[in-house]
Coordinates of C-alpha atoms in Angstrom, one line a residue:
X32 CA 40.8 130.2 79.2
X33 CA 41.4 126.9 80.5
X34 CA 41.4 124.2 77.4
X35 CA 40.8 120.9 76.5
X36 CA 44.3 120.2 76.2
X37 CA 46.1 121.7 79.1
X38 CA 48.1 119.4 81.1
X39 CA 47.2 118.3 84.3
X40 CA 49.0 118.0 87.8
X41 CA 48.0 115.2 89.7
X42 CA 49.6 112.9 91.9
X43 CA 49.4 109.4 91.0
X44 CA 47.2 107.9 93.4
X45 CA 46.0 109.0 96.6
X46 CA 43.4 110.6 94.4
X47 CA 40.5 108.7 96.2
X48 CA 41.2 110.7 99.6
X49 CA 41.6 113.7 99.3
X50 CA 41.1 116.8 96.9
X51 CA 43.7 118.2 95.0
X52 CA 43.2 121.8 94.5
X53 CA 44.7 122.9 91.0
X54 CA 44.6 125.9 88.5
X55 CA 46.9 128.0 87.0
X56 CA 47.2 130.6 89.5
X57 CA 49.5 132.4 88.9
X58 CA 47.6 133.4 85.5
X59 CA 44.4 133.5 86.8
X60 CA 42.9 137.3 86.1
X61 CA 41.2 139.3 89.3
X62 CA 38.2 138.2 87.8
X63 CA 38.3 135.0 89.1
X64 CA 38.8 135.4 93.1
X65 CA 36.8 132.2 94.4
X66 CA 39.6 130.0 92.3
X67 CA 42.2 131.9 93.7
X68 CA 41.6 131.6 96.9
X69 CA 41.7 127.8 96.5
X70 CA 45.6 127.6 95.9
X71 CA 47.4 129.1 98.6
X72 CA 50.4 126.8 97.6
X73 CA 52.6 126.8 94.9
X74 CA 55.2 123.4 94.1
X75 CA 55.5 122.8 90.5
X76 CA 56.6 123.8 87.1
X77 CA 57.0 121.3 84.6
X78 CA 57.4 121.1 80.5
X79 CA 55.2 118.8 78.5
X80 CA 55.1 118.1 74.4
X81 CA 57.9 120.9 74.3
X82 CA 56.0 123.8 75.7
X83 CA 56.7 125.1 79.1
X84 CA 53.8 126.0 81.3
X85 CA 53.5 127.2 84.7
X86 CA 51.0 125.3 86.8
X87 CA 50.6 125.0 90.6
X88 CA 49.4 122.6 92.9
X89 CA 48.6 122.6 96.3
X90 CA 47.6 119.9 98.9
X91 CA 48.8 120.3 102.5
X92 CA 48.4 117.0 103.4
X93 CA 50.1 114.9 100.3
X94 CA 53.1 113.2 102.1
X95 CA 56.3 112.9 100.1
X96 CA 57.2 109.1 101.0
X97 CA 53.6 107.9 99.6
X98 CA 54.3 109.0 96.1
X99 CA 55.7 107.1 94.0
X100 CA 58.1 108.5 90.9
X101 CA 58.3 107.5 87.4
X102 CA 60.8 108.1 84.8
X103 CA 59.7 110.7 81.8
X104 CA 58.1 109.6 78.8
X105 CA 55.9 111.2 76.5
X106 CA 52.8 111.0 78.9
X107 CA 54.2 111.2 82.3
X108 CA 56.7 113.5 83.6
X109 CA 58.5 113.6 86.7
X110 CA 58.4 117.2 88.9
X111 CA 59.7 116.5 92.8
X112 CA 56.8 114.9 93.7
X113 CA 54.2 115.2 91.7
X114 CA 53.1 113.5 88.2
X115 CA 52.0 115.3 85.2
X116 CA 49.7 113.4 83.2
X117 CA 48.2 114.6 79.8
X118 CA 44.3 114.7 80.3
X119 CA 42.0 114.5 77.5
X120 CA 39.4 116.2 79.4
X121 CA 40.4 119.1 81.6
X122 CA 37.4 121.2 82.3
X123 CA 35.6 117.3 83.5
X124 CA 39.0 116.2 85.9
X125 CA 39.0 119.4 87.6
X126 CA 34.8 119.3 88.1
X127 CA 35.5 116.0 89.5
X128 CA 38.2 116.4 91.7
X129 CA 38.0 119.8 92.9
X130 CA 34.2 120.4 92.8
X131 CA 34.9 123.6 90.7
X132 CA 31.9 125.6 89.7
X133 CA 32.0 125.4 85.4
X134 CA 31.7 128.7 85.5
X135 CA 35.1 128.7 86.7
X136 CA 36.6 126.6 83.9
X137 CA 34.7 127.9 81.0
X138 CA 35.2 131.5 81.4
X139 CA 35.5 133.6 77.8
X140 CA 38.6 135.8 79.8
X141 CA 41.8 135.7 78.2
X142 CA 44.9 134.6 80.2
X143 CA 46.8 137.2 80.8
X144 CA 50.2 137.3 83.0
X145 CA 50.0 139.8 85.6
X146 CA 50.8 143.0 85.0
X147 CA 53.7 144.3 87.2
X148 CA 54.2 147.9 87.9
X149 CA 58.2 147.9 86.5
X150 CA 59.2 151.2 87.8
X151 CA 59.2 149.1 91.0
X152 CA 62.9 147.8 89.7
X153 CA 64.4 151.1 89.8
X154 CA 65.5 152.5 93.0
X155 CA 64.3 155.9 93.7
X156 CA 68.4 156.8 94.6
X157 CA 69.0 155.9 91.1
X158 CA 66.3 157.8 89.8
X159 CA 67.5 161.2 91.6
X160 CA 71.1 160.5 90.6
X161 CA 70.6 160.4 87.1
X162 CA 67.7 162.8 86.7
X163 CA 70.5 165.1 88.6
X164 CA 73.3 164.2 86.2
X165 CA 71.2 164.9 82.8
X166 CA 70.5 168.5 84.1
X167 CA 73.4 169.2 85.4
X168 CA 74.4 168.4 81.5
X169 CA 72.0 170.0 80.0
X170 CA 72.4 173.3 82.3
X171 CA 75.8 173.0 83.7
X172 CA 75.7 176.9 84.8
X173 CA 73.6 179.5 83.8
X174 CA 70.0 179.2 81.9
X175 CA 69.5 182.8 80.5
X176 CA 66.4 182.1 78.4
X177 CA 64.7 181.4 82.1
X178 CA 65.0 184.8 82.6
X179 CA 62.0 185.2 79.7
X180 CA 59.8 183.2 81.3
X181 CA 60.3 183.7 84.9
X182 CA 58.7 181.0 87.8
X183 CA 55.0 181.7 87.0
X184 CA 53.1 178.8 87.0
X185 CA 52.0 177.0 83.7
X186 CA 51.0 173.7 82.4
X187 CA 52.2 171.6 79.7
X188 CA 50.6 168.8 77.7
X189 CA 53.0 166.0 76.8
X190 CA 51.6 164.7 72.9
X191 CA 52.9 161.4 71.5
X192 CA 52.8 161.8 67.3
X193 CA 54.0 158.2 66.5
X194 CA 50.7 156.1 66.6
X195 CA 50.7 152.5 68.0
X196 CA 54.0 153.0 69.8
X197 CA 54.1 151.6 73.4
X198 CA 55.1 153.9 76.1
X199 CA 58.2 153.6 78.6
X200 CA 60.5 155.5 80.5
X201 CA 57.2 157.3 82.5
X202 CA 59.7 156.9 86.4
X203 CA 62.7 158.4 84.6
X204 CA 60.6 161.5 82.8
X205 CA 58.6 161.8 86.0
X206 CA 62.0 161.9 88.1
X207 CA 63.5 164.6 85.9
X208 CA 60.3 167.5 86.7
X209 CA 60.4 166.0 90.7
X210 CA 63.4 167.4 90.9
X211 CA 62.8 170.7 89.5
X212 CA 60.0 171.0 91.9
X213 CA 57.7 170.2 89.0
X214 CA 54.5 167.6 88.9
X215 CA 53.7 164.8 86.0
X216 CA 49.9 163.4 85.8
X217 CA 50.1 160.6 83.8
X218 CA 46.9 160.1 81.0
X219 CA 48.6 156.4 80.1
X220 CA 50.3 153.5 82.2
X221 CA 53.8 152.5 81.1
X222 CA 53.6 149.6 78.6
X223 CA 50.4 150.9 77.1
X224 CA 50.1 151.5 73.4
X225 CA 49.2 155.1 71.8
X226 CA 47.1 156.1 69.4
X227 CA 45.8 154.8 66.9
X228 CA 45.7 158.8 66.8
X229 CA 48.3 160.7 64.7
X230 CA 48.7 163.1 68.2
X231 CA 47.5 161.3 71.7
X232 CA 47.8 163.1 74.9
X233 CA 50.0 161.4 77.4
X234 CA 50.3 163.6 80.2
X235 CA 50.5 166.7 82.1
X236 CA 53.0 168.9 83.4
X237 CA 52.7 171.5 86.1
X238 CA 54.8 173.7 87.6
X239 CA 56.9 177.2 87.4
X240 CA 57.3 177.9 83.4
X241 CA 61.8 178.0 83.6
X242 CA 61.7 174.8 85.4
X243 CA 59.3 172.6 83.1
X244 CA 61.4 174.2 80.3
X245 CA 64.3 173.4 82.0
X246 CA 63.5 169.5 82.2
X247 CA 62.1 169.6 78.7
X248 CA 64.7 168.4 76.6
X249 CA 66.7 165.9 79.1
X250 CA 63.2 164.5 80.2
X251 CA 62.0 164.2 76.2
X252 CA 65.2 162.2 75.6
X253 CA 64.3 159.5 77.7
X254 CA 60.9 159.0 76.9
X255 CA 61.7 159.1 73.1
X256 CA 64.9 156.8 73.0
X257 CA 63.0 154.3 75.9
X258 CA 59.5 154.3 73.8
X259 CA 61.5 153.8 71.0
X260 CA 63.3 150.7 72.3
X261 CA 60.1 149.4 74.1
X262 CA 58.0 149.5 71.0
X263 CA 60.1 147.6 69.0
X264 CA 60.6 144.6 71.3
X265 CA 56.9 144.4 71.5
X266 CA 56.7 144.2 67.5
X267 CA 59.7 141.3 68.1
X268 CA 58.0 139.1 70.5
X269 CA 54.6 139.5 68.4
X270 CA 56.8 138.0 65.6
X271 CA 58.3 135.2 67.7
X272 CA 54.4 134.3 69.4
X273 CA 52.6 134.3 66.2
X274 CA 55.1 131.9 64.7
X275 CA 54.3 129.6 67.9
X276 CA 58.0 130.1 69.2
X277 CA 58.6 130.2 73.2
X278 CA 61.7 131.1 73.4
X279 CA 63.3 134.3 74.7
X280 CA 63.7 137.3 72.4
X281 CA 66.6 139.3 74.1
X282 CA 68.9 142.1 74.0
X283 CA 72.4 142.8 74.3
X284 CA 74.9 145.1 75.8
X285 CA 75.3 147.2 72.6
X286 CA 73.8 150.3 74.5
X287 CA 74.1 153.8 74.5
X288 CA 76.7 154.8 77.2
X289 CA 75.7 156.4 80.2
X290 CA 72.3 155.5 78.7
X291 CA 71.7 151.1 79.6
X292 CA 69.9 151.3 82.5
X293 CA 67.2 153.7 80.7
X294 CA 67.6 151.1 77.7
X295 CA 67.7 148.1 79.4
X296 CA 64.4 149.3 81.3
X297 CA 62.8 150.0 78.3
X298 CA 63.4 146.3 77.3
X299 CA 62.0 144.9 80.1
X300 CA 58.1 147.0 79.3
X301 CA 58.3 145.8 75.3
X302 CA 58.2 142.2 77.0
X303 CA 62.0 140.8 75.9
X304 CA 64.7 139.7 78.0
X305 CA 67.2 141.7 78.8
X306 CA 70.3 139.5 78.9
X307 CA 73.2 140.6 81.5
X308 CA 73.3 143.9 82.7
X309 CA 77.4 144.3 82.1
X310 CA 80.2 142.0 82.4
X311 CA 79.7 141.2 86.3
X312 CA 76.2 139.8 85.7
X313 CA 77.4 136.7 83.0
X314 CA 80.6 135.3 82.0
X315 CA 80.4 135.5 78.2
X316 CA 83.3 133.7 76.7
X317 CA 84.4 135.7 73.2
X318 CA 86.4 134.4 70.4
X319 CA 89.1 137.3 71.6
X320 CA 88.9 134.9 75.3
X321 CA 89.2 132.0 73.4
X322 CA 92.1 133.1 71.1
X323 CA 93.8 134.1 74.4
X324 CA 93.2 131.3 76.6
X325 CA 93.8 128.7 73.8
X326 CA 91.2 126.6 73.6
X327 CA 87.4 126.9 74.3
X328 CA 87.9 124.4 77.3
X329 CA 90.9 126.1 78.8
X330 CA 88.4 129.3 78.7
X331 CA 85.7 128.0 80.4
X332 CA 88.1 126.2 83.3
X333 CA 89.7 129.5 83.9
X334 CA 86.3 131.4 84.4
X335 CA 84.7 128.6 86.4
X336 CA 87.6 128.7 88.5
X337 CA 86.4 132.5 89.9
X338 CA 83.0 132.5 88.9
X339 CA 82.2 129.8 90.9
X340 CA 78.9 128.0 91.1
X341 CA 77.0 131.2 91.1
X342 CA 77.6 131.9 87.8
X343 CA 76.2 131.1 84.3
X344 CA 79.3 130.9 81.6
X345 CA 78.5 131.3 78.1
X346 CA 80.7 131.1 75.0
X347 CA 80.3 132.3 71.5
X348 CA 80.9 129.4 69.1
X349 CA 81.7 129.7 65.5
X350 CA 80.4 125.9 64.2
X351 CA 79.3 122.8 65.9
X352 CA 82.2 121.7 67.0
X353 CA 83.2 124.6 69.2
X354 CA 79.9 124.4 70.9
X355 CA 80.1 120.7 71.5
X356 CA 83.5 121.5 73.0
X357 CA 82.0 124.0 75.3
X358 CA 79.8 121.9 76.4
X359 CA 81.6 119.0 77.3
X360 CA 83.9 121.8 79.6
X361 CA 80.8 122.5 81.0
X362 CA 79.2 125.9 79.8
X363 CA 75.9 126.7 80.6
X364 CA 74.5 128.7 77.4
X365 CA 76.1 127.9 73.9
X366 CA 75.6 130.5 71.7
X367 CA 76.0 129.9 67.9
X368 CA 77.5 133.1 66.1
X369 CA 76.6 134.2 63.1
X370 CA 75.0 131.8 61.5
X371 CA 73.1 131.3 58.6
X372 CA 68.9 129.7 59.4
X373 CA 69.8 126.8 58.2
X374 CA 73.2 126.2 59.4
X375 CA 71.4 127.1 63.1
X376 CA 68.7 124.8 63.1
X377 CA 71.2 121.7 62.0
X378 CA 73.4 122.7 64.5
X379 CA 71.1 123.3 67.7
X380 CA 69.4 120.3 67.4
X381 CA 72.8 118.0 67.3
X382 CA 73.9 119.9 70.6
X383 CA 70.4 119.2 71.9
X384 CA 70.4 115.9 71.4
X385 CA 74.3 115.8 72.8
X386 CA 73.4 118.4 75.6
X387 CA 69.5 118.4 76.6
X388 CA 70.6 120.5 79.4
X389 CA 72.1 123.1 77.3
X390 CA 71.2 126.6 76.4
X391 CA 71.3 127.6 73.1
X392 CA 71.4 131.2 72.3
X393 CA 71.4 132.3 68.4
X394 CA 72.9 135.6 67.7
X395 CA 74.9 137.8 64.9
X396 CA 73.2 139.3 61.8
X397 CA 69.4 139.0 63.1
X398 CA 66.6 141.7 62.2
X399 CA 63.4 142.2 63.0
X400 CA 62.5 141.1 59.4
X401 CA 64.8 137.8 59.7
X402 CA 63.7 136.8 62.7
X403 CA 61.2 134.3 61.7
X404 CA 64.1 132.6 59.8
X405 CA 65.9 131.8 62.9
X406 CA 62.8 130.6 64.9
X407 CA 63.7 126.8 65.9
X408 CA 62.1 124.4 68.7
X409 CA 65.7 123.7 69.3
X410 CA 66.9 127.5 70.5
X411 CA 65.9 129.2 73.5
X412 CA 67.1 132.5 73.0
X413 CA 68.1 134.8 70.2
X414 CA 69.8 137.9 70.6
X415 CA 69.2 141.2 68.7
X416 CA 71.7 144.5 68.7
X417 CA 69.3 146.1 66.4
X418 CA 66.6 146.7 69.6
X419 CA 69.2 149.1 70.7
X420 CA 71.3 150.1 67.9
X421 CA 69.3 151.5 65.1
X422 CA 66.3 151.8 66.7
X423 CA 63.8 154.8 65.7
X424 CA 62.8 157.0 68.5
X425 CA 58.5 157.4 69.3
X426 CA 58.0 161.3 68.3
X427 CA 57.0 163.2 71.6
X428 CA 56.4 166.9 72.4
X429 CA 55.7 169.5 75.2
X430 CA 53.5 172.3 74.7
X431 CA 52.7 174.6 77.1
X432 CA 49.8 177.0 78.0
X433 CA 50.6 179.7 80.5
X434 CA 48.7 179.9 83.5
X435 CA 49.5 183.6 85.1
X436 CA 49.1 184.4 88.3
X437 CA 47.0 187.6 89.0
X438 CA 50.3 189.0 90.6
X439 CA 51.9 188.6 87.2
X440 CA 49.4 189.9 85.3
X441 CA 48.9 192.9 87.3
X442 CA 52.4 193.4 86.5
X443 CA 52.4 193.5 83.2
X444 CA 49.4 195.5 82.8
X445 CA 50.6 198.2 85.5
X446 CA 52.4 201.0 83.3
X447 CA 55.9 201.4 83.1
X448 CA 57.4 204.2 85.3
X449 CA 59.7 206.5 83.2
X450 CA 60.9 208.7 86.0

């Protein structure tokens, strides 16, 4: 809901000619069409009293060379073109200038990001390839118990018996029984929460009885370990927004082999960051690159020199000093290592007041009932091997009910011939 307090983007003058059409668009719920439909254009992204907030605005006709800029301060802050100035009345500025409906600016509806459907980041190739590779595992030759249960078809219900945990892993489970010529009618979305029941639903399988019992356990592996995952980074960033913090809760590479892009998913539905995918993605400078090298800034000169400018380069610091050093040799993210709260939060804001520009990532030793400890207006990120390593898996079964044809049926009722 739009507030009191939210900042707003206006340019500095020019404001007697022509209408500045502003909201927050890219939160705005479907409920809200008319406002919309009013900002086609998107230019600006800007950080005020410490909190960042995306807000757009759009005017076709605002020229460039007509604006003049001002340095930062506390009430105006410079963005390209535009100047963000702290209003004290919001909901009245936007009436006034835009001709806004109230209705529109005092709506009870919560702002909520968009909800993206995340199975679009998985390429279907991918998908097939390792839905193929866990069966082939799981049945690398013959499946004798099949012969019990033959190709008639049945139906299975998929039951999750770990209230409140948040599902994921839905395009991986569904891509298992696709290809076993099997179908998956999902009762929840990914990301949703189940229960509060001790046993919810979650969805149904159909198709011939050996091949739904064939992608039982691979399938079930998936949606356990990536529920699992998912559910506790949602319990993370809960901890980290309650506490007011806006800062990236993320993972880390510490992932079950074979198993990270499954994992990595599954970080991305709880709502955290997560991090490089492998050792192509980031440079991370160790102390073991360090030792080698010889010095944090011969490090980072040697991996700038390949990396380019397309590249971020971070380096694990064990004190201040290190991470002053890396900064001056021009890292992008400074992450402190292992430290204690305290020793964090004295440290990050020194290299924030030496390096605004700077990233600092805490890391080493942090749990889900730490967190809060490490929490500081002076980190941006902090990094957590226990939302992969350690996690608890969300408790899910597949029971089936046998659907026989009248083919089969006959079958077995036709007596046996002895001759």
């Amino acid at each position: 809901m739009l507030g009191p307090n939210l900042p707003v983007i206006l340019p500095s003058h020019q404001q007697h000619k022509m209408k500045i059409r502003l909201a927050v668009a890219l939160a705005l719920p479907p409920a809200l069409p008319p406002l919309r439909q009013q900002l086609p254009y998107c230019k600006a992204e800007a950080q005020l009293a410490g909190k960042l907030s995306s807000f757009v605005v759009g005017n076709p006709h605002l020229k460039k060379d007509t604006v003049k800029k001002h340095n930062a301060s506390k009430k105006h802050i410079e963005c390209r073109d535009i100047h963000i100035i702290k209003s004290t009345n919001v909901q009245s500025a936007l009436r006034k200038q835009n001709n806004f409906p109230a209705s529109h600016l005092t709506s009870p509806l919560k702002m909520t990001p968009p909800q993206y459907d995340l199975s679009h980041t998985l390429p279907p190739h991918t998908l097939t390839r390792l839905a193929r590779e866990w069966l082939a595992e799981d049945t690398p030759n013959f499946d004798p118990a099949g012969l019990c249960v033959g190709s008639h078809e049945v139906e299975a219900r998929l039951l999750c018996k770990t209230p409140c945990s948040v599902l994921a892993g839905s395009p991986f489970f569904t891509a298992v029984f696709t290809e076993l010529s099997c179908t998956v009618e999902w009762a929840h979305r990914e990301g949703a929460q189940l229960g509060p029941d001790a046993v919810a639903q979650t969805a149904v399988v159909r198709g011939p009885a050996r091949c739904v019992l064939l992608g039982e356990r691979p399938a079930l592996n998936c949606l356990a370990r990536a529920s699992g995952i998912a559910t506790r980074c949602s319990q993370l960033q809960s901890i980290a927004r309650e506490a007011g913090w806006h800062g990236h809760v993320a993972g880390t590479r510490k992932t079950t082999p074979g198993f990270r892009l499954v994992e990595k998913y599954a970080m991305l539905v709880g709502g955290v960051s997560m991090h490089r995918q492998d050792l192509s993605g980031m440079v991370m400078l160790k102390d073991n690159h360090i030792w080698a090298s010889g010095s944090v800034t011969q490090a980072v000169r040697d991996a700038r020199s390949v990396c380019g400018f397309s590249s971020k380069i971070e380096v694990e610091c064990g004190s201040r000093e290190e991470g002053s050093e890396a900064a001056t040799a021009g890292a992008d993210i400074v992450m402190l290592d292992n430290f204690k709260p305290q020793e964090l939060h004295a440290a990050a804001q020194l290299l924030k007041e030496e390096f605004p520009s700077v990233l600092i990532e805490a890391s080493g030793g942090v749990t889900p009932d730490s967190l809060p400890q490490y929490l500081s207006p002076h980190v941006d990120i902090i990094s957590l091997g226990c939302i992969t390593q350690g996690c608890p898996v969300v408790d899910f079964s597949l029971k089936t009910c046998c659907l026989l044809s009248a083919s089969l049926q006959k079958h077995q009722e036709a007596p046996i011939d002895k001759t």
